[in-house]
XYZ file of C-alpha atoms in Angstrom:
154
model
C 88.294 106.359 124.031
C 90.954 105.534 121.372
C 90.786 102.949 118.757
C 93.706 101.546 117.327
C 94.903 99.739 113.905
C 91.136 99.788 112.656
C 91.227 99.166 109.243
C 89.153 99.512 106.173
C 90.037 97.515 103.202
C 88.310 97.714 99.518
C 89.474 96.142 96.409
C 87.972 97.681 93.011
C 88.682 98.019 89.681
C 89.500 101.703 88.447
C 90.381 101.129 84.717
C 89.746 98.585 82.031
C 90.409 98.602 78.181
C 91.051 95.627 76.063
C 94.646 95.478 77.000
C 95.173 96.522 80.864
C 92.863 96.126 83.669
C 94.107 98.389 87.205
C 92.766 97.304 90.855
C 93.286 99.618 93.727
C 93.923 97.960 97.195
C 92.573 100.891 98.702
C 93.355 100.427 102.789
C 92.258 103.203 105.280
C 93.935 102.945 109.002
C 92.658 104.674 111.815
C 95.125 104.838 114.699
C 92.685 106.830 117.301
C 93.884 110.473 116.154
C 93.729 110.155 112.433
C 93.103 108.338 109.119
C 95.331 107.376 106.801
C 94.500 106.462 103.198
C 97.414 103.907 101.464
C 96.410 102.466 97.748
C 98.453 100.124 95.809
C 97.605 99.621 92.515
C 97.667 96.578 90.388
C 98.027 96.365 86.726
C 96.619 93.532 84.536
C 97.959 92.659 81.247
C 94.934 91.028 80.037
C 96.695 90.079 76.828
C 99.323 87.415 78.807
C 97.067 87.235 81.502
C 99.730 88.317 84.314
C 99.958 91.070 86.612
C 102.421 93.943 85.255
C 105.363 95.028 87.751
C 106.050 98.751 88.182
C 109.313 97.404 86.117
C 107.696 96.271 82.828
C 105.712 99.535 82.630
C 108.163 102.071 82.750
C 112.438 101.909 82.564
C 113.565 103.013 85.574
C 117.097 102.755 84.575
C 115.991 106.409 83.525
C 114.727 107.555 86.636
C 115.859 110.780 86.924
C 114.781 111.724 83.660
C 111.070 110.512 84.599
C 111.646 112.418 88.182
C 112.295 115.543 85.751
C 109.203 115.727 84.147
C 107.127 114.626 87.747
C 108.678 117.564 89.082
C 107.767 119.807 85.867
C 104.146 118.851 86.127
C 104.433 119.607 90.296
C 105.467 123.091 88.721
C 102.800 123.598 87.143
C 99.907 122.572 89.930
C 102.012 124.902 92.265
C 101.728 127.892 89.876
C 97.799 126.739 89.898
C 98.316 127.287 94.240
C 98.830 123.743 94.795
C 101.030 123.961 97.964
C 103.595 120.790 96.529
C 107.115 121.020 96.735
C 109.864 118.606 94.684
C 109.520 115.006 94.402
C 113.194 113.866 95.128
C 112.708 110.577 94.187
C 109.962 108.802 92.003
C 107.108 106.971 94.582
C 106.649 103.207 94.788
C 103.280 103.258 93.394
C 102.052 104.351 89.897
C 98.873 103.562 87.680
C 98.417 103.655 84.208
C 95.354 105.487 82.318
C 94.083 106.008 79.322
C 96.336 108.988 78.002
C 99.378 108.508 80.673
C 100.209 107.382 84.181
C 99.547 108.834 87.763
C 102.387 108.883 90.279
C 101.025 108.370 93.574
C 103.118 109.973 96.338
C 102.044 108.832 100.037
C 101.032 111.917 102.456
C 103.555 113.763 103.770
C 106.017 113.536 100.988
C 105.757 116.143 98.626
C 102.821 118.019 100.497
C 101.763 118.011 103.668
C 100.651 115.077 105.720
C 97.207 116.538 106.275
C 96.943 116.490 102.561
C 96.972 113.042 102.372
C 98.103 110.666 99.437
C 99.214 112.816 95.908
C 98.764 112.237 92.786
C 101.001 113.963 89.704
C 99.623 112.775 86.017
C 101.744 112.491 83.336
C 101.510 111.887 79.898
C 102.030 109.176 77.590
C 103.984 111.575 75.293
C 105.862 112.840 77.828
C 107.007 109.640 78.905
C 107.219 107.747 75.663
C 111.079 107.224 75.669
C 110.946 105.750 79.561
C 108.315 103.269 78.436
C 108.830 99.803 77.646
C 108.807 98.434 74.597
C 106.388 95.785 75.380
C 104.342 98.525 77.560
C 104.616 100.932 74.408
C 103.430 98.594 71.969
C 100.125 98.173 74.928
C 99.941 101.745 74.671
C 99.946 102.428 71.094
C 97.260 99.550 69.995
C 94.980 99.672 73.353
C 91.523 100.536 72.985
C 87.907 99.634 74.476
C 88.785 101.907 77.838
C 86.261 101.732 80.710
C 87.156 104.390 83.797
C 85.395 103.373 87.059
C 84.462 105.682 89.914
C 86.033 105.116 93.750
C 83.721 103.106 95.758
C 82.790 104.333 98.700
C 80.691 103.021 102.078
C 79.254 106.161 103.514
């Protein structure tokens, strides 16, 4: 027997501070063979109460600069025997942290699709001169940070 499109859906916060609060849309699909895990995230400026686009977090004008230093920290989980190969181009979804921002790469792009979902850290130093200024300025006077576990049903 095979059950298609069955879907799990959970909405949950994963980071708070004074400044920023993230959500994960975290949606499992199970199409009778396999799962498959897909998480947006969504960022909260809680100072101008409004949702933050991927766009007023980081300048993508620079993109391949950012896509540099993704791949440099890829580098150094392989030499760790993570089996990743080369982003070649920066993934639609991203969420910010405490010290810097993950780069979430859906399965089967820069490791296999039996890994599932990836996610490459990188630092707020590192990334400094692709922030924005307004996403800077969060960054350099946030504070009161609150991390919150995945939930899970089993």
């Amino acid at each position: 027997d095979h059950y298609g499109n069955v879907q799990n859906i959970k909405v949950y916060p994963t980071f708070n501070s004074n400044h920023i609060l993230v959500m994960v849309i975290d949606q499992t699909t199970f199409n009778g063979d396999y799962f498959q895990e897909k998480m947006q995230f969504v960022t909260f400026n809680r100072l101008r109460h409004q949702v933050m686009t991927n766009d007023e977090i980081i300048n993508y004008n620079e993109s391949s600069e950012i896509l540099n230093l993704v791949n440099e920290n890829i580098d150094k989980l392989k030499e760790e025997g993570h089996d990743l190969h080369h982003a070649i181009h920066l993934p639609g979804e991203i969420y910010v942290r405490r010290n810097g921002i993950f780069f979430i790469f859906p399965a089967g792009t820069i490791a296999s699709l039996n890994d599932g979902m990836q996610e490459i850290f990188v630092y707020y130093k590192q990334l400094k001169p692709y922030l924005t200024k307004d996403f800077r300025h969060i960054v350099e006077h946030n504070n009161g940070f609150w991390h919150y576990n995945p939930i899970s049903f089993n």
